[in-house]
Short mmCIF file of C-alpha atoms in Angstrom, two decimals:
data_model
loop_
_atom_site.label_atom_id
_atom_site.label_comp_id
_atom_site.label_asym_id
_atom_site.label_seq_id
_atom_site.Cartn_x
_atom_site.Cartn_y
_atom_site.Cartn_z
CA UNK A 1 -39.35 27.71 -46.94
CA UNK A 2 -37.83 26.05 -43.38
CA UNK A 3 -40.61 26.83 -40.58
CA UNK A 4 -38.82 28.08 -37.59
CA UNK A 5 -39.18 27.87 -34.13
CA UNK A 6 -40.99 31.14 -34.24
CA UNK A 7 -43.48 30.24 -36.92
CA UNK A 8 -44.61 27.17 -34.86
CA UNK A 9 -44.74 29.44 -31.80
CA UNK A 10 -46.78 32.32 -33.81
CA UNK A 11 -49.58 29.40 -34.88
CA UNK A 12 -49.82 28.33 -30.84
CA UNK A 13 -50.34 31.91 -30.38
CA UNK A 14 -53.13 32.82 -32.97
CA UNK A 15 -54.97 29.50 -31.82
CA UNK A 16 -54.43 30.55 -28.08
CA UNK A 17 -56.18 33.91 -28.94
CA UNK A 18 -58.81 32.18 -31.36
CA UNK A 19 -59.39 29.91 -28.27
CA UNK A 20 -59.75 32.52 -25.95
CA UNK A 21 -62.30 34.70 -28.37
CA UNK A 22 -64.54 32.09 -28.66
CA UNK A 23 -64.74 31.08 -24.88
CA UNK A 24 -65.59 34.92 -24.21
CA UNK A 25 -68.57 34.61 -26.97
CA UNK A 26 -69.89 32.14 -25.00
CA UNK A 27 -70.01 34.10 -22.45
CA UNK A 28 -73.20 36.10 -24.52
CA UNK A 29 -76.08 35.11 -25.36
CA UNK A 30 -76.27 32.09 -27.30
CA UNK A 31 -77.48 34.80 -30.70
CA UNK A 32 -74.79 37.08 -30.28
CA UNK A 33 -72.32 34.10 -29.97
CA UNK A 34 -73.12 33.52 -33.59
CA UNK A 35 -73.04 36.36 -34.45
CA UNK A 36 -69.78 36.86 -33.76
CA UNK A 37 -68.37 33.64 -34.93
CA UNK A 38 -70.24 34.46 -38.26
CA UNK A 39 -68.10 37.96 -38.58
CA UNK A 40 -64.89 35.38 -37.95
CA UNK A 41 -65.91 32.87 -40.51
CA UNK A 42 -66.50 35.29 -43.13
CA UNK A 43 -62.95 36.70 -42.97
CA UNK A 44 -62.58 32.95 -44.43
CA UNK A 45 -64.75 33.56 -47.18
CA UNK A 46 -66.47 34.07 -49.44
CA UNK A 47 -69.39 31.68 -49.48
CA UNK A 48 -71.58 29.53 -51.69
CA UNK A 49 -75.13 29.53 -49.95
CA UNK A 50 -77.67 26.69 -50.13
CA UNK A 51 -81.02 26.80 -48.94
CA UNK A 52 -83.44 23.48 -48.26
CA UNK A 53 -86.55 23.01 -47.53
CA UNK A 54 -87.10 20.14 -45.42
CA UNK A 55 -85.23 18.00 -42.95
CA UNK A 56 -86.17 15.32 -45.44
CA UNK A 57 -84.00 17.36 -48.52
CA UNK A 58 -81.44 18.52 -46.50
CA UNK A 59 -80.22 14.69 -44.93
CA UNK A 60 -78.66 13.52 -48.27
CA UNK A 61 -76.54 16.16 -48.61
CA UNK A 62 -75.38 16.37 -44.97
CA UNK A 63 -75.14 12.57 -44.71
CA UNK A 64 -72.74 12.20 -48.07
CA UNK A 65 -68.70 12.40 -47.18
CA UNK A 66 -69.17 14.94 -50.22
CA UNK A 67 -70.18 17.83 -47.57
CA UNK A 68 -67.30 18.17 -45.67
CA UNK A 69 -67.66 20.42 -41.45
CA UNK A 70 -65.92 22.91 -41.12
CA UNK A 71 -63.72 21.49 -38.60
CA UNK A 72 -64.08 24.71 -35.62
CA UNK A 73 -67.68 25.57 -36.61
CA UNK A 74 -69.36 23.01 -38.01
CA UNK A 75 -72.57 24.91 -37.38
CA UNK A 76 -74.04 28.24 -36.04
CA UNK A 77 -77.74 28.47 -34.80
CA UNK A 78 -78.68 32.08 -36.13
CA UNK A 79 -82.61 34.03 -35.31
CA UNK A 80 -84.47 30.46 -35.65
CA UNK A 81 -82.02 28.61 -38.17
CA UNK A 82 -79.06 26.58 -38.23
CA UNK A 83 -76.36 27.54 -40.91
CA UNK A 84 -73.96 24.40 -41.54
CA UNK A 85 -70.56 25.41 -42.77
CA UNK A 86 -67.89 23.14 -44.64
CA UNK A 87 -66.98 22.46 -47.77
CA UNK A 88 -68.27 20.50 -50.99
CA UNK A 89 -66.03 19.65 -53.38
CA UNK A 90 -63.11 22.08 -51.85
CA UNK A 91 -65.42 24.84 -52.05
CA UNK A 92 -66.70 26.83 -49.07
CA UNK A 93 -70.57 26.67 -48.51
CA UNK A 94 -73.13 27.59 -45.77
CA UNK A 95 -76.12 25.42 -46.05
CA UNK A 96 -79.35 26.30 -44.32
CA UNK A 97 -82.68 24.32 -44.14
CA UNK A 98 -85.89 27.10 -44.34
CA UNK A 99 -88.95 25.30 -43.72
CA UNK A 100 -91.93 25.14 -45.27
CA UNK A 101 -93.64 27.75 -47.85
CA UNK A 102 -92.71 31.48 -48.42
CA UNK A 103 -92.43 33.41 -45.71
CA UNK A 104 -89.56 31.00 -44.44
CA UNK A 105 -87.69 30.66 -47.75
CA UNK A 106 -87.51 34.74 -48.35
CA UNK A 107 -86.52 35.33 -44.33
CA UNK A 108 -84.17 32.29 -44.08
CA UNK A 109 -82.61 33.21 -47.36
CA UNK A 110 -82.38 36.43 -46.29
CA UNK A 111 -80.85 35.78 -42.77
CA UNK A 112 -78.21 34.21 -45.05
CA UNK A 113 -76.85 36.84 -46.87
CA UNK A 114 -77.24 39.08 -43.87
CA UNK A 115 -74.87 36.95 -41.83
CA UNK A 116 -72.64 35.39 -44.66
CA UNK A 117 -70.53 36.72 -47.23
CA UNK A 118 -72.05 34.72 -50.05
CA UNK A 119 -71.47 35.14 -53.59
CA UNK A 120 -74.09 33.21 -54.76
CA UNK A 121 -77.29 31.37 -53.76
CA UNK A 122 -78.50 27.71 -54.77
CA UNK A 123 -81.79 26.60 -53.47
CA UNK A 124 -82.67 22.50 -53.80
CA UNK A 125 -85.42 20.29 -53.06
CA UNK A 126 -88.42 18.46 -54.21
CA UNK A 127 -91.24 20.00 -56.61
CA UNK A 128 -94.46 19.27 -58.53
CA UNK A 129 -94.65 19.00 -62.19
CA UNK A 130 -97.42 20.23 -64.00
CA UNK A 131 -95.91 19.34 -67.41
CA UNK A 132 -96.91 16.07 -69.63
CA UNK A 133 -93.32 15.66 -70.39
CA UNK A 134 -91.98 15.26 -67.01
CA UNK A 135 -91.86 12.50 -64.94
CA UNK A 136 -91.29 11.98 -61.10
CA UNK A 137 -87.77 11.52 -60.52
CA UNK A 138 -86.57 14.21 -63.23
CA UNK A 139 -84.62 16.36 -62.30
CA UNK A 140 -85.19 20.09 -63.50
CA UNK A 141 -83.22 23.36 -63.82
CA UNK A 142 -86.21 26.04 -64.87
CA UNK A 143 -84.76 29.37 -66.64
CA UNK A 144 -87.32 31.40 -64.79
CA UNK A 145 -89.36 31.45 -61.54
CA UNK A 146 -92.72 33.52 -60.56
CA UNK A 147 -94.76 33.84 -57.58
CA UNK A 148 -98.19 33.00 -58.66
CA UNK A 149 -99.81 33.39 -55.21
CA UNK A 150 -100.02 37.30 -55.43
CA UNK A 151 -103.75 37.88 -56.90
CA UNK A 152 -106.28 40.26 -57.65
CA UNK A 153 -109.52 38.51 -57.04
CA UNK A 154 -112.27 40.13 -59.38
CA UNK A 155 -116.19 40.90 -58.16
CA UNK A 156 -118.51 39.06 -59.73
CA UNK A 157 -119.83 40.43 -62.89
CA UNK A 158 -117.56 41.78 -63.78
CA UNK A 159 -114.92 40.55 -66.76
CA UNK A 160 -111.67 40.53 -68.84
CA UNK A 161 -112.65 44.17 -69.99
CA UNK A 162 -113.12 45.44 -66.75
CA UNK A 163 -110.44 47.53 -65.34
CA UNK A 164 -108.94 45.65 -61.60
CA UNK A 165 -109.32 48.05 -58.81
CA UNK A 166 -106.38 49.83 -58.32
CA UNK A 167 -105.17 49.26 -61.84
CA UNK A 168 -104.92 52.86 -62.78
CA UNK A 169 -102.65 53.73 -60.26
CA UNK A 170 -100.20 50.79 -61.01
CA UNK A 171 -100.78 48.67 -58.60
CA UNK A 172 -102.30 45.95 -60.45
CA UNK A 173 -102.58 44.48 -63.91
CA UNK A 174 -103.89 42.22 -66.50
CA UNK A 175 -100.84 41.77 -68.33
CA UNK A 176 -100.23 38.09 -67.13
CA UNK A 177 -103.73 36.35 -67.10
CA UNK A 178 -106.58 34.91 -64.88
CA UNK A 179 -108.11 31.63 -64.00
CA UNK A 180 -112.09 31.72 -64.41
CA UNK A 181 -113.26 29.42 -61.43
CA UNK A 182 -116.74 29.79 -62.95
CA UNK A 183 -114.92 27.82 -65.98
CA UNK A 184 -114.33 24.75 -63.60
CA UNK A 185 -118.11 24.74 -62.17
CA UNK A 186 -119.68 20.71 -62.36
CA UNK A 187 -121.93 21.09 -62.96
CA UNK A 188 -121.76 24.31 -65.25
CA UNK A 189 -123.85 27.08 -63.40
CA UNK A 190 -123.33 30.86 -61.59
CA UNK A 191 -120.07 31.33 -59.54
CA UNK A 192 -119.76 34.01 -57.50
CA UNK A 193 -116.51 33.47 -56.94
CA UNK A 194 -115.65 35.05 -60.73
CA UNK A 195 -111.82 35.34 -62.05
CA UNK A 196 -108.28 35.50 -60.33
CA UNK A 197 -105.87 37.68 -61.63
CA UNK A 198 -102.28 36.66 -61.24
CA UNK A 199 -99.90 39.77 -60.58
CA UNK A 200 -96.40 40.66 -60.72
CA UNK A 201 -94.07 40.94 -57.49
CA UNK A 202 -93.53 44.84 -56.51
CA UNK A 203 -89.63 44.90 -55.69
CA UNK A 204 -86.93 47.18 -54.60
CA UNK A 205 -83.70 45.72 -55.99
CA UNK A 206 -80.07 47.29 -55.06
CA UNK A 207 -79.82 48.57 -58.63
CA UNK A 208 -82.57 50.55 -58.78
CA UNK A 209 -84.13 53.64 -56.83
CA UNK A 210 -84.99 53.41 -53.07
CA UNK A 211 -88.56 54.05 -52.80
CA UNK A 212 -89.33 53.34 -56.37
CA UNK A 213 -90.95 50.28 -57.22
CA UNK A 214 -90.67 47.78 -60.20
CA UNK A 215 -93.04 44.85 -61.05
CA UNK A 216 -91.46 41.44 -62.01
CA UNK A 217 -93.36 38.13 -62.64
CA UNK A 218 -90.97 35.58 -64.55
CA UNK A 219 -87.14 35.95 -62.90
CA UNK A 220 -84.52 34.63 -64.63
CA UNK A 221 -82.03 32.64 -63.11
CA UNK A 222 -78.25 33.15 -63.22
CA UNK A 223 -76.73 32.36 -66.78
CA UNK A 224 -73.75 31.65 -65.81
CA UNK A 225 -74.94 29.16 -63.73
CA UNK A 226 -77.26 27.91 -65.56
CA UNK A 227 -74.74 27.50 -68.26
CA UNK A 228 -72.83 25.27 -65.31
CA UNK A 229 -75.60 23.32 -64.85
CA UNK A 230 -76.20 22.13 -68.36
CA UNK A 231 -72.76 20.46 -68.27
CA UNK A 232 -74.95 17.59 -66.27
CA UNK A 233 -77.17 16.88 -68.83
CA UNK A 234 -76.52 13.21 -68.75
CA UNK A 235 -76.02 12.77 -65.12
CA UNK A 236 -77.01 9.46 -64.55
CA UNK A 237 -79.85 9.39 -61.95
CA UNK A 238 -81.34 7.52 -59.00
CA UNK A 239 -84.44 4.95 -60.04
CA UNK A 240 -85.52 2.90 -57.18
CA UNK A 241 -85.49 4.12 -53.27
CA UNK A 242 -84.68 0.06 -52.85
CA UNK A 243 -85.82 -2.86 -55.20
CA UNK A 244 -89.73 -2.73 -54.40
CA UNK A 245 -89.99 1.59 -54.86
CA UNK A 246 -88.34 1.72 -58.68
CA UNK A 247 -89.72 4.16 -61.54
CA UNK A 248 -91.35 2.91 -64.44
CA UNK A 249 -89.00 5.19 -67.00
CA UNK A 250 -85.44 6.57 -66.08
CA UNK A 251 -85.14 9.59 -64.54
CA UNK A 252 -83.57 12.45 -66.65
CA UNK A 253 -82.41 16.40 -66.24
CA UNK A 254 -84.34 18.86 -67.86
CA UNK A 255 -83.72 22.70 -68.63
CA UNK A 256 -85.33 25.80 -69.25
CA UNK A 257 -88.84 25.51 -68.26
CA UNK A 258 -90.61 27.82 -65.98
CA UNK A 259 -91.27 26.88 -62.37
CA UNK A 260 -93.66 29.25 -60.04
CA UNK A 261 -94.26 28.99 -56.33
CA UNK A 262 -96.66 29.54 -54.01
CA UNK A 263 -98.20 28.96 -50.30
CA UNK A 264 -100.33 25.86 -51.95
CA UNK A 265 -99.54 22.19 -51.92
CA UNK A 266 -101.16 21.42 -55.61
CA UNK A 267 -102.72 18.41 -56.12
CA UNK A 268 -105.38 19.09 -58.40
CA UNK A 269 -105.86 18.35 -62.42
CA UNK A 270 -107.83 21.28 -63.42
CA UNK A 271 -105.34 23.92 -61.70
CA UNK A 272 -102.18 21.67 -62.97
CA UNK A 273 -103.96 22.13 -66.58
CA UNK A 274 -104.28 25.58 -66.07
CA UNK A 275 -100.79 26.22 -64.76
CA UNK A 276 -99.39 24.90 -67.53
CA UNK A 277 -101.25 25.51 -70.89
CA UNK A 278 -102.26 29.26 -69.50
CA UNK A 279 -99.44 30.61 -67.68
CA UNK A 280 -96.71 28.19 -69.52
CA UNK A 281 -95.53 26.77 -65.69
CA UNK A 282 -94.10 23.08 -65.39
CA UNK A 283 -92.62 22.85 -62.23
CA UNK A 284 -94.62 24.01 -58.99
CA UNK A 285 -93.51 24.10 -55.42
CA UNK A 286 -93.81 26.55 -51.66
CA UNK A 287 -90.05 27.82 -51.49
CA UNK A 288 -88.05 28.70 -54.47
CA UNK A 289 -89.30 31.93 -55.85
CA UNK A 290 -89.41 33.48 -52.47
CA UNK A 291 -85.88 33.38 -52.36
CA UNK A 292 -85.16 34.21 -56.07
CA UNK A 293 -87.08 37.45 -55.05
CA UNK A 294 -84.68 38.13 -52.17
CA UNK A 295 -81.35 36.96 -54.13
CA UNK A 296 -83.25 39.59 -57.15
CA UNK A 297 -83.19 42.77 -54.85
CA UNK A 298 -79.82 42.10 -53.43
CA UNK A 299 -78.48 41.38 -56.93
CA UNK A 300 -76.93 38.12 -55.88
CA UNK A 301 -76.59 35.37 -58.58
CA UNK A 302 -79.41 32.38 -58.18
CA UNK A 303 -80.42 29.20 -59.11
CA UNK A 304 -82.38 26.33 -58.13
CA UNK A 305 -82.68 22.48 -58.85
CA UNK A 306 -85.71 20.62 -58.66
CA UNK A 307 -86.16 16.99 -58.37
CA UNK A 308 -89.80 15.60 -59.39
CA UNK A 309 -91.81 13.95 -56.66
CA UNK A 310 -95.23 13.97 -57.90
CA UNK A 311 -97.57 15.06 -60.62
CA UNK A 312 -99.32 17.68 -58.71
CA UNK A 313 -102.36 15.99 -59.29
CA UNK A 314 -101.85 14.57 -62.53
CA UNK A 315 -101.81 10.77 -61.42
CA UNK A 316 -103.94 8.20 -60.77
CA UNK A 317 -104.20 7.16 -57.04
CA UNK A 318 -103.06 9.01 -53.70
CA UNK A 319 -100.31 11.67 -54.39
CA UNK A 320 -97.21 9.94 -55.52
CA UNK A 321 -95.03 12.43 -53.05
CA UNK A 322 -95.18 9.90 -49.90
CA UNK A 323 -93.64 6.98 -52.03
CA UNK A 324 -91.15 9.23 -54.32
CA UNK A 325 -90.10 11.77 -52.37
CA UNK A 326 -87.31 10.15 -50.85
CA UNK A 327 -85.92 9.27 -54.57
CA UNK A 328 -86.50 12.74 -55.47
CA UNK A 329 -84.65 14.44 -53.01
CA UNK A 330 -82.24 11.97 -53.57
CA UNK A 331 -81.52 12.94 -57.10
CA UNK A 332 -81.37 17.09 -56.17
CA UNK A 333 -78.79 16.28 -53.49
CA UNK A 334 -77.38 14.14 -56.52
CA UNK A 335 -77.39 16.97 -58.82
CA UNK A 336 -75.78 19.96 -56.08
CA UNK A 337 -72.87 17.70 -55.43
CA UNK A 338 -72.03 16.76 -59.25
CA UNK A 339 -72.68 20.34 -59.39
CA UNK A 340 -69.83 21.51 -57.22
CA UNK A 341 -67.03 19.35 -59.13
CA UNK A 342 -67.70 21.66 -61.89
CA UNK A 343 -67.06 24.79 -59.59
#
């Protein structure tokens, strides 16, 4: 079709006004700006959302010509976070680094679908492995996720038998195990301390009943995505950070173990052990099931993708995260933008 004088003259207009709207949101404060420009982007949407941990995680992605600004917005600075907007592979994302640990992976991923229209949630980044079969540099899609920092701690003397408190009422269980600390004792003698009693998350999800509860320990990632994702099973991998930092076996991708998170940095062999022969957890980290919890109750489709950075304890020497975490973030940045193609 021929593009008249008119057309050309409507397009000045609609940028003139576009112009004009955002000079008079900068007029507000610098929060309600955002706001505002957030409502705008979103009539360009919808949006994939991706949520990093660390400045360290998020600079491969941002630094690759793969993750393309949105060329008005590039960014928006939103309650404590900023949201980068573009493109990866042609399609629209909004990618958001959370911080450290829980509390800032469930608000930040939360802040995200509050001010987005997003479809669907990817969170990336480093983790531990507490699995024999894994090596640092792997890089793992799990099936499920748990929060395993939600415990009943037992008084001493009393045992497996023993009803928690609060147990009757629903409010705690036994249904998903305990570590004995007393177990781990060198040497072997009375601790007070007694068991731990891992718990399920209480949650309110969109699809159920305000006001009535559900429990959920292991939750299950997206299948469709995960279906996606196993397309990459023979992405080739990064093996050195430069010549003198390589790994001593290639790197692979893994699927369908169980990861768990929690507000602990593991790097100890007896709670690795127990992770992973009692509860059946390989991959351990601060971030991911906080926002699996969130995506959960707002029924939003999630994944995440984990590279391996250290053996949470399992190695000889200091923790291997300060020489191979740079390679491991690498590869998940690796993995979201081969990812994308297949979007």
């Amino acid at each position: 079709m021929k593009k008249g004088p008119s057309y050309f003259t409507n397009l000045h207009l609609l940028n003139l006004i576009l112009t004009i709207k955002i000079w008079l949101a900068e007029a507000l404060p610098s929060n309600k700006t955002a706001f505002i420009l957030s409502q705008r982007l979103n009539r360009e949407g919808p949006y994939v959302g991706l949520v990093v941990p660390n400045p360290f995680e998020i600079a491969p992605l941002l630094s690759k010509t793969v993750f393309k600004p949105h060329p008005y917005v590039p960014w928006l600075d939103l309650a404590g976070r900023r949201f980068h907007v573009g493109t990866i592979e042609g399609q629209k994302v909004v990618v958001v680094m959370c911080g450290l640990a829980m509390l800032n992976s469930g608000i930040t991923t939360q802040e995200l679908l509050d001010f987005f229209d997003v479809t669907q949630v990817i969170l990336f980044g480093i983790a531990g492995t507490t699995d024999p079969n894994l090596n640092i540099g792997d890089t793992t899609v799990a099936k499920y996720w748990a929060h395993t920092g939600l415990w009943n701690w037992q008084r001493y003397g009393q045992g497996p038998n023993d009803p928690l408190s609060l147990e009757s009422s629903g409010d705690y269980t036994r249904k998903f195990g305990y570590l004995n600390i007393g177990t781990y004792d060198v040497p072997k003698g009375t601790n007070l301390l007694n068991n731990v009693w891992y718990q399920p998350e209480e949650v309110y999800p969109v699809t159920g009943v305000p006001e009535v509860r559900q429990h959920v320990f292991f939750l299950p990632v997206d299948e469709k995505l995960y279906e996606t994702a196993k397309k990459l099973v023979d992405l080739e991998l990064v093996s050195c950070v430069n010549t003198t930092r390589c790994l001593n076996s290639k790197p692979k991708v893994v699927f369908g173990m169980n990861g768990a998170s929690a507000n602990v940095f593991i790097d100890n062999l007896a709670y690795r052990q127990f992770l992973y022969y009692d509860l059946n957890i390989s991959l351990v980290d601060m971030e991911t099931a906080a926002a699996a919890l969130v995506c959960y109750e707002a029924n939003i489709p999630f994944i995440a993708f984990r590279s391996l950075s250290d053996l949470a304890g399992g190695g000889t020497g200091a923790n291997q995260i300060s020489i191979f975490g740079d390679l491991a973030a690498e590869n998940a940045a690796l993995f979201v933008s081969s990812f994308f193609k297949l979007l």
